[in-house]
Amino acid sequence: MKAIVQDKYGSAEVLRFEDIDPPEIGDNDVLVHVRAAGVDRGVWHFMTGLPYAGRIASGLRKPKIPVPGMDLAGIVETVGKNVTRFKPGDEVLGIGKFAFAEYARAPEKKLVSKPAVLTFEQAAVVSISGLPALHAVRDEAKVQPGQKVLIIGAAGGVGTYAIQIAKVYGAEVTAVCSTTKMDLVRSIGADHVIDYTREEFADGARHWDVIIDIAGNRSLSHLRRALSPRGTLVIVGGEDGGKWLGLGRPLMASLLSLFTSQRLRMLLPKERLEDIETLKDLAESGKITPVVERTYELSEAAEAIRRIEAGHARGKLVITV
Ligand SMILES: NC(=O)c1ccc[n+]([C@@H]2O[C@H](COP(=O)([O-])OP(=O)(O)OC[C@H]3O[C@@H](n4cnc5c(N)ncnc54)[C@H](OP(=O)(O)O)[C@@H]3O)[C@@H](O)[C@H]2O)c1
């Protein structure tokens, strides 16, 4: 099969477009004929092996799995002997391994049926970015109707879901993004928009009940200045957390939370089937719509990852297979 292959960590130059054997599947796995795969920060972390702590899972000297990509949508090719929910020919979306290839391996418990309302390109970007947005809004911030929610990094992969999910929970949403993305965040439900290139949200005059920081480049004290005294800050992702552990700022937030009336929370990745089902249901009912900036051919995967690396994606990037 055609695949993007990497046998060492590094910049996008380590990626090669090659023919390799399809992955083998276990008894609880599904072999998916990939139609589209999502590109996200996690792919960049996997490619570079940064922060180093991540290599404990991905392989100390080189990647244990030679093909990047986790977020996927496609058609079931074969199933392991314990798989009961899917059969060959079913259309699915979810999380697996080897997504940047013609065939990927996914555990049955991380796949759901693809709703007909979504294209494969849209379906391939629901899970990896939708899950942290759902967990931040619903589980960590416990957003209630009428609450004022500030989302920083609102125009990117996670942010475009966070806006829509916060609206589902009845919040009054303020999105922070750069000038060219103001229309986008308004179009998916933001009630107010702050262009961070022209306006400072932490001006001491305005306070939010919930702040979801996805951009990851502001200090805790900066963020807390805009948070109400009993408000909740949720930090998504570990950018700016250093090369080793990658979690400096989120860990500091959890520690500081013990000494203040503000709740300061970090988000740990969770990939539960019921939550992927929830995202699928929200998409099926039209309450959330994946925002796709553009699609790339499989052979152009390196270009897509460079775009993510630059840190200014407009929604999600997709690889079509
Ligand atoms: N399971 C998980 O826990 C999980 C899953 C996915 C992602 N994450 C983490 O979530 C974080 C964001 O991921 P993502 O996929 O949303 O990234 P992304 O798609 O690259 O989006 C980042 C966004 O940040 C915005 N941005 C950059 N500088 C900014 C600034 N100074 N102020 C406000 N916004 C700014 C950019 O918009 P502008 O162009 O407007 O600046 C861009 O849209 C990463 O740390 C990632 O590792 C965690």
Tab-separated table of C-alpha atoms and ligand atoms in Angstrom:
chain	number	residue	atom	x	y	z
A	1	MET	CA	0.000	0.000	0.000
A	2	LYS	CA	1.031	3.632	-0.429
A	3	ALA	CA	1.989	5.246	2.866
A	4	ILE	CA	3.867	8.102	4.489
A	5	VAL	CA	6.786	6.454	6.259
A	6	GLN	CA	9.215	7.767	8.871
A	7	ASP	CA	12.017	5.750	10.440
A	8	LYS	CA	13.504	8.539	12.564
A	9	TYR	CA	12.361	11.651	14.430
A	10	GLY	CA	12.895	15.067	12.897
A	11	SER	CA	11.371	17.810	10.758
A	12	ALA	CA	9.013	17.109	7.831
A	13	GLU	CA	12.020	16.011	5.729
A	14	VAL	CA	12.000	12.640	7.541
A	15	LEU	CA	8.699	11.735	5.856
A	16	ARG	CA	8.845	9.542	2.718
A	17	PHE	CA	6.058	8.484	0.357
A	18	GLU	CA	6.544	4.734	-0.154
A	19	ASP	CA	4.993	1.311	-0.750
A	20	ILE	CA	4.832	-0.842	2.391
A	21	ASP	CA	2.787	-3.805	3.654
A	22	PRO	CA	-0.592	-3.008	5.247
A	23	PRO	CA	-0.627	-3.193	9.079
A	24	GLU	CA	-1.568	-6.481	10.741
A	25	ILE	CA	-4.641	-6.385	12.956
A	26	GLY	CA	-5.378	-8.075	16.279
A	27	ASP	CA	-8.583	-9.842	17.361
A	28	ASN	CA	-10.159	-6.583	18.609
A	29	ASP	CA	-9.044	-4.460	15.657
A	30	VAL	CA	-10.523	-3.270	12.397
A	31	LEU	CA	-8.537	-2.788	9.183
A	32	VAL	CA	-9.843	0.444	7.650
A	33	HIS	CA	-9.422	1.377	3.985
A	34	VAL	CA	-8.584	5.022	4.662
A	35	ARG	CA	-10.428	7.649	2.637
A	36	ALA	CA	-9.222	10.656	4.627
A	37	ALA	CA	-6.978	11.393	7.606
A	38	GLY	CA	-6.797	14.431	9.880
A	39	VAL	CA	-3.619	16.426	10.487
A	40	ASP	CA	-3.085	17.857	13.960
A	41	ARG	CA	-0.434	18.888	16.495
A	42	GLY	CA	-0.215	15.288	17.676
A	43	VAL	CA	1.116	14.273	14.255
A	44	TRP	CA	3.801	16.948	14.569
A	45	HIS	CA	4.715	15.714	18.078
A	46	PHE	CA	4.923	12.141	16.747
A	47	MET	CA	7.081	13.220	13.785
A	48	THR	CA	9.551	15.269	15.831
A	49	GLY	CA	9.530	13.102	18.960
A	50	LEU	CA	8.989	16.269	21.029
A	51	PRO	CA	8.562	16.694	23.907
A	52	TYR	CA	10.996	13.881	24.706
A	53	ALA	CA	8.691	12.407	27.376
A	54	GLY	CA	6.331	11.370	24.557
A	55	ARG	CA	8.993	8.964	23.256
A	56	ILE	CA	8.300	6.659	26.205
A	57	ALA	CA	5.104	5.748	24.332
A	58	SER	CA	6.111	6.371	20.723
A	59	GLY	CA	9.607	4.802	20.782
A	60	LEU	CA	12.820	5.988	22.448
A	61	ARG	CA	15.221	6.147	19.457
A	62	LYS	CA	12.781	5.968	16.539
A	63	PRO	CA	9.011	5.696	16.108
A	64	LYS	CA	7.660	2.223	16.964
A	65	ILE	CA	4.884	2.753	14.388
A	66	PRO	CA	6.509	3.754	11.080
A	67	VAL	CA	3.450	5.625	9.720
A	68	PRO	CA	2.026	8.824	11.297
A	69	GLY	CA	-1.637	9.781	11.581
A	70	MET	CA	-4.416	8.824	14.017
A	71	ASP	CA	-7.585	10.709	13.068
A	72	LEU	CA	-9.305	8.865	10.221
A	73	ALA	CA	-12.399	8.013	8.224
A	74	GLY	CA	-12.823	5.210	5.734
A	75	ILE	CA	-14.396	1.878	4.869
A	76	VAL	CA	-13.997	-1.330	6.865
A	77	GLU	CA	-11.842	-3.823	4.943
A	78	THR	CA	-11.605	-6.703	7.437
A	79	VAL	CA	-12.306	-7.204	11.141
A	80	GLY	CA	-10.620	-9.187	13.940
A	81	LYS	CA	-12.443	-12.225	15.310
A	82	ASN	CA	-13.778	-10.464	18.443
A	83	VAL	CA	-15.193	-7.472	16.547
A	84	THR	CA	-19.007	-7.391	16.651
A	85	ARG	CA	-20.028	-3.812	15.777
A	86	PHE	CA	-18.591	-3.593	12.250
A	87	LYS	CA	-18.368	-5.653	9.069
A	88	PRO	CA	-16.528	-5.152	5.756
A	89	GLY	CA	-18.049	-2.292	3.771
A	90	ASP	CA	-19.175	-0.214	6.791
A	91	GLU	CA	-18.242	3.477	6.740
A	92	VAL	CA	-16.475	4.521	9.946
A	93	LEU	CA	-14.642	7.375	11.651
A	94	GLY	CA	-12.411	7.416	14.694
A	95	ILE	CA	-8.876	6.940	15.965
A	96	GLY	CA	-6.293	4.408	14.856
A	97	LYS	CA	-2.684	3.950	13.790
A	98	PHE	CA	-1.161	4.157	10.271
A	99	ALA	CA	-3.772	6.759	9.210
A	100	PHE	CA	-1.431	8.368	6.642
A	101	ALA	CA	-1.677	5.270	4.451
A	102	GLU	CA	-4.138	3.356	2.319
A	103	TYR	CA	-4.915	0.985	5.200
A	104	ALA	CA	-5.007	1.803	8.908
A	105	ARG	CA	-5.483	-0.289	12.030
A	106	ALA	CA	-8.011	0.851	14.618
A	107	PRO	CA	-9.349	-0.793	17.774
A	108	GLU	CA	-13.101	-1.428	17.515
A	109	LYS	CA	-13.591	0.631	20.695
A	110	LYS	CA	-12.268	3.792	19.012
A	111	LEU	CA	-14.501	3.653	15.916
A	112	VAL	CA	-18.089	4.754	15.277
A	113	SER	CA	-20.256	4.640	12.158
A	114	LYS	CA	-19.759	7.611	9.855
A	115	PRO	CA	-22.933	9.710	9.690
A	116	ALA	CA	-24.175	10.210	6.142
A	117	VAL	CA	-24.256	13.996	6.627
A	118	LEU	CA	-20.459	14.128	6.842
A	119	THR	CA	-18.086	13.663	3.916
A	120	PHE	CA	-15.083	11.420	4.552
A	121	GLU	CA	-12.943	14.574	4.715
A	122	GLN	CA	-15.139	16.067	7.457
A	123	ALA	CA	-15.477	12.752	9.297
A	124	ALA	CA	-11.689	12.329	9.412
A	125	VAL	CA	-11.252	15.423	11.580
A	126	VAL	CA	-13.950	14.875	14.200
A	127	SER	CA	-12.214	12.796	16.862
A	128	ILE	CA	-8.745	14.088	17.716
A	129	SER	CA	-9.713	17.770	17.918
A	130	GLY	CA	-13.376	17.351	18.886
A	131	LEU	CA	-12.534	15.288	21.986
A	132	PRO	CA	-10.359	17.869	23.788
A	133	ALA	CA	-12.937	20.552	22.950
A	134	LEU	CA	-15.744	18.411	24.423
A	135	HIS	CA	-13.720	17.527	27.518
A	136	ALA	CA	-12.699	21.151	28.092
A	137	VAL	CA	-16.224	22.572	27.773
A	138	ARG	CA	-18.356	19.803	29.280
A	139	ASP	CA	-16.110	17.991	31.761
A	140	GLU	CA	-13.485	20.447	33.021
A	141	ALA	CA	-15.270	23.801	32.737
A	142	LYS	CA	-18.750	22.283	33.218
A	143	VAL	CA	-20.151	25.162	31.159
A	144	GLN	CA	-23.683	26.244	32.172
A	145	PRO	CA	-26.247	28.162	30.083
A	146	GLY	CA	-25.603	31.909	30.096
A	147	GLN	CA	-21.991	31.671	31.263
A	148	LYS	CA	-19.453	33.901	29.574
A	149	VAL	CA	-16.767	31.760	27.914
A	150	LEU	CA	-13.544	33.068	26.361
A	151	ILE	CA	-11.827	30.795	23.846
A	152	ILE	CA	-8.219	31.653	22.941
A	153	GLY	CA	-6.920	29.971	19.777
A	154	ALA	CA	-10.517	29.813	18.602
A	155	ALA	CA	-9.868	29.514	14.870
A	156	GLY	CA	-7.707	26.377	14.951
A	157	GLY	CA	-8.442	22.663	15.003
A	158	VAL	CA	-9.613	22.402	18.617
A	159	GLY	CA	-10.919	25.972	18.854
A	160	THR	CA	-13.452	25.653	16.052
A	161	TYR	CA	-15.022	22.708	17.916
A	162	ALA	CA	-14.774	24.447	21.296
A	163	ILE	CA	-16.821	27.419	20.019
A	164	GLN	CA	-19.560	25.178	18.653
A	165	ILE	CA	-19.691	22.894	21.705
A	166	ALA	CA	-19.770	25.851	24.118
A	167	LYS	CA	-22.776	27.150	22.154
A	168	VAL	CA	-24.452	23.724	22.499
A	169	TYR	CA	-24.084	24.142	26.297
A	170	GLY	CA	-25.707	27.580	26.114
A	171	ALA	CA	-22.650	29.785	26.690
A	172	GLU	CA	-22.102	33.347	25.540
A	173	VAL	CA	-18.891	32.831	23.596
A	174	THR	CA	-16.079	35.295	22.969
A	175	ALA	CA	-13.513	34.017	20.461
A	176	VAL	CA	-9.917	35.283	20.362
A	177	CYS	CA	-8.238	34.999	16.947
A	178	SER	CA	-6.309	37.029	14.375
A	179	THR	CA	-7.894	39.505	11.942
A	180	THR	CA	-8.401	37.248	8.913
A	181	LYS	CA	-10.279	34.643	10.948
A	182	MET	CA	-12.891	36.854	12.589
A	183	ASP	CA	-15.528	35.991	9.984
A	184	LEU	CA	-14.875	32.283	10.394
A	185	VAL	CA	-15.375	32.229	14.173
A	186	ARG	CA	-18.527	34.352	13.869
A	187	SER	CA	-19.901	31.979	11.221
A	188	ILE	CA	-19.673	29.017	13.604
A	189	GLY	CA	-21.399	30.751	16.493
A	190	ALA	CA	-19.072	33.110	18.376
A	191	ASP	CA	-21.148	35.931	19.899
A	192	HIS	CA	-18.163	38.279	20.246
A	193	VAL	CA	-14.726	38.299	18.647
A	194	ILE	CA	-11.475	39.780	19.919
A	195	ASP	CA	-8.721	40.281	17.360
A	196	TYR	CA	-5.634	39.668	19.471
A	197	THR	CA	-3.440	41.616	17.064
A	198	ARG	CA	-5.362	44.811	17.906
A	199	GLU	CA	-7.033	44.337	21.269
A	200	GLU	CA	-6.004	42.986	24.667
A	201	PHE	CA	-8.645	40.831	26.366
A	202	ALA	CA	-6.919	40.883	29.784
A	203	ASP	CA	-7.565	44.603	30.225
A	204	GLY	CA	-8.667	44.353	33.867
A	205	ALA	CA	-12.163	45.584	32.987
A	206	ARG	CA	-13.683	42.419	31.519
A	207	HIS	CA	-13.886	39.009	33.208
A	208	TRP	CA	-15.085	35.626	31.972
A	209	ASP	CA	-16.608	32.710	33.925
A	210	VAL	CA	-14.628	30.259	31.823
A	211	ILE	CA	-11.440	30.666	29.797
A	212	ILE	CA	-10.330	27.875	27.484
A	213	ASP	CA	-6.749	28.499	26.410
A	214	ILE	CA	-5.826	26.515	23.316
A	215	ALA	CA	-3.200	28.875	21.863
A	216	GLY	CA	-0.850	28.179	24.763
A	217	ASN	CA	1.321	31.273	24.542
A	218	ARG	CA	0.152	33.429	27.452
A	219	SER	CA	1.312	33.275	31.069
A	220	LEU	CA	-0.978	32.028	33.825
A	221	SER	CA	-1.039	35.447	35.468
A	222	HIS	CA	-2.098	37.010	32.151
A	223	LEU	CA	-4.956	34.537	31.751
A	224	ARG	CA	-6.055	34.827	35.391
A	225	ARG	CA	-6.384	38.594	35.053
A	226	ALA	CA	-9.313	38.009	32.685
A	227	LEU	CA	-10.886	35.227	34.778
A	228	SER	CA	-13.647	35.984	37.289
A	229	PRO	CA	-12.740	35.312	40.962
A	230	ARG	CA	-14.506	31.924	40.980
A	231	GLY	CA	-14.010	31.236	37.277
A	232	THR	CA	-12.458	28.203	35.586
A	233	LEU	CA	-9.413	28.220	33.317
A	234	VAL	CA	-8.854	25.115	31.185
A	235	ILE	CA	-5.493	24.717	29.484
A	236	VAL	CA	-5.657	22.526	26.397
A	237	GLY	CA	-2.390	21.065	25.172
A	238	GLY	CA	1.123	21.480	26.401
A	239	GLU	CA	2.635	23.921	23.898
A	240	ASP	CA	5.158	26.248	25.470
A	241	GLY	CA	5.797	23.605	28.132
A	242	GLY	CA	9.407	22.875	27.249
A	243	LYS	CA	11.180	20.181	25.220
A	244	TRP	CA	11.352	17.581	27.975
A	245	LEU	CA	7.977	17.117	29.624
A	246	GLY	CA	5.932	19.631	27.648
A	247	LEU	CA	3.634	20.223	30.602
A	248	GLY	CA	5.293	23.018	32.609
A	249	ARG	CA	2.478	25.550	32.419
A	250	PRO	CA	-0.475	23.130	32.785
A	251	LEU	CA	1.192	21.444	35.785
A	252	MET	CA	1.863	24.828	37.360
A	253	ALA	CA	-1.824	25.682	36.850
A	254	SER	CA	-2.950	22.532	38.679
A	255	LEU	CA	-0.612	23.312	41.569
A	256	LEU	CA	-1.626	26.963	41.805
A	257	SER	CA	-5.284	25.952	41.775
A	258	LEU	CA	-4.856	24.621	45.331
A	259	PHE	CA	-4.201	28.158	46.588
A	260	THR	CA	-6.803	30.273	44.760
A	261	SER	CA	-10.580	30.532	44.422
A	262	GLN	CA	-10.157	30.272	40.643
A	263	ARG	CA	-10.216	26.721	39.251
A	264	LEU	CA	-7.150	26.172	37.043
A	265	ARG	CA	-7.351	22.914	35.134
A	266	MET	CA	-5.148	21.057	32.681
A	267	LEU	CA	-6.606	18.669	30.128
A	268	LEU	CA	-5.261	15.154	29.737
A	269	PRO	CA	-6.072	13.303	26.495
A	270	LYS	CA	-8.904	10.752	26.792
A	271	GLU	CA	-10.191	8.693	23.875
A	272	ARG	CA	-13.485	7.183	25.086
A	273	LEU	CA	-15.923	5.570	22.685
A	274	GLU	CA	-18.962	7.241	24.255
A	275	ASP	CA	-17.382	10.659	23.675
A	276	ILE	CA	-16.638	9.920	20.007
A	277	GLU	CA	-20.309	8.825	19.779
A	278	THR	CA	-21.360	12.146	21.347
A	279	LEU	CA	-19.361	14.090	18.742
A	280	LYS	CA	-20.845	11.977	15.973
A	281	ASP	CA	-24.370	12.664	17.299
A	282	LEU	CA	-23.659	16.400	17.506
A	283	ALA	CA	-22.403	16.372	13.909
A	284	GLU	CA	-25.330	14.255	12.722
A	285	SER	CA	-27.842	16.660	14.260
A	286	GLY	CA	-26.066	19.647	12.704
A	287	LYS	CA	-25.026	21.117	16.072
A	288	ILE	CA	-21.341	20.963	15.152
A	289	THR	CA	-19.779	21.112	11.704
A	290	PRO	CA	-16.110	20.286	11.116
A	291	VAL	CA	-14.259	23.273	9.641
A	292	VAL	CA	-11.847	22.140	6.935
A	293	GLU	CA	-9.274	24.647	5.694
A	294	ARG	CA	-8.009	22.492	2.835
A	295	THR	CA	-7.261	18.965	1.717
A	296	TYR	CA	-3.889	17.543	0.641
A	297	GLU	CA	-2.972	14.421	-1.342
A	298	LEU	CA	-1.260	11.678	0.689
A	299	SER	CA	2.028	12.482	-1.071
A	300	GLU	CA	1.713	16.100	0.212
A	301	ALA	CA	1.544	15.131	3.913
A	302	ALA	CA	4.809	16.934	4.738
A	303	GLU	CA	3.372	20.194	3.406
A	304	ALA	CA	0.278	19.795	5.595
A	305	ILE	CA	2.387	19.190	8.695
A	306	ARG	CA	4.498	22.291	7.935
A	307	ARG	CA	1.267	24.290	7.856
A	308	ILE	CA	0.331	22.922	11.309
A	309	GLU	CA	3.846	23.638	12.568
A	310	ALA	CA	3.453	27.298	11.604
A	311	GLY	CA	0.569	27.459	14.121
A	312	HIS	CA	-2.019	29.388	12.121
A	313	ALA	CA	-4.369	26.752	10.737
A	314	ARG	CA	-7.901	27.828	9.915
A	315	GLY	CA	-9.856	24.891	11.336
A	316	LYS	CA	-8.607	21.491	10.237
A	317	LEU	CA	-6.309	20.153	7.510
A	318	VAL	CA	-7.145	16.850	5.841
A	319	ILE	CA	-5.189	14.287	3.853
A	320	THR	CA	-7.211	12.449	1.252
A	321	VAL	CA	-6.148	8.923	0.450
B	1	LIG	N1	-6.120	15.216	23.027
B	1	LIG	C1	-5.597	16.381	23.342
B	1	LIG	O1	-5.419	16.727	24.494
B	1	LIG	C2	-5.297	17.338	22.247
B	1	LIG	C3	-5.774	17.052	20.976
B	1	LIG	C4	-5.542	17.962	19.959
B	1	LIG	C5	-4.808	19.117	20.235
B	1	LIG	N2	-4.324	19.328	21.483
B	1	LIG	C6	-3.526	20.525	21.782
B	1	LIG	O2	-4.298	21.685	21.590
B	1	LIG	C7	-3.469	22.736	21.162
B	1	LIG	C8	-4.044	23.398	19.927
B	1	LIG	O3	-4.220	22.451	18.929
B	1	LIG	P1	-4.957	22.835	17.597
B	1	LIG	O4	-5.059	21.566	16.832
B	1	LIG	O5	-6.183	23.608	17.847
B	1	LIG	O6	-3.860	23.784	16.917
B	1	LIG	P2	-3.976	24.568	15.517
B	1	LIG	O7	-5.005	23.960	14.663
B	1	LIG	O8	-2.582	24.714	15.034
B	1	LIG	O9	-4.543	25.999	15.930
B	1	LIG	C9	-3.816	26.887	16.700
B	1	LIG	C10	-4.535	28.215	16.640
B	1	LIG	O10	-3.902	29.083	17.567
B	1	LIG	C11	-4.090	30.384	17.080
B	1	LIG	N3	-3.079	31.284	17.631
B	1	LIG	C12	-1.751	31.322	17.365
B	1	LIG	N4	-1.181	32.303	18.087
B	1	LIG	C13	-2.187	32.866	18.833
B	1	LIG	C14	-2.227	33.908	19.783
B	1	LIG	N5	-1.141	34.583	20.151
B	1	LIG	N6	-3.415	34.198	20.360
B	1	LIG	C15	-4.541	33.542	20.027
B	1	LIG	N7	-4.556	32.543	19.127
B	1	LIG	C16	-3.396	32.214	18.540
B	1	LIG	C17	-4.001	30.283	15.587
B	1	LIG	O11	-4.912	31.227	15.042
B	1	LIG	P3	-4.441	32.618	14.436
B	1	LIG	O12	-3.899	32.334	13.068
B	1	LIG	O13	-5.686	33.408	14.465
B	1	LIG	O14	-3.356	33.134	15.312
B	1	LIG	C18	-4.496	28.876	15.283
B	1	LIG	O15	-5.771	28.916	14.708
B	1	LIG	C19	-2.094	22.137	20.962
B	1	LIG	O16	-1.341	22.402	22.124
B	1	LIG	C20	-2.347	20.673	20.851
B	1	LIG	O17	-1.236	19.895	21.260
B	1	LIG	C21	-4.564	18.474	22.488
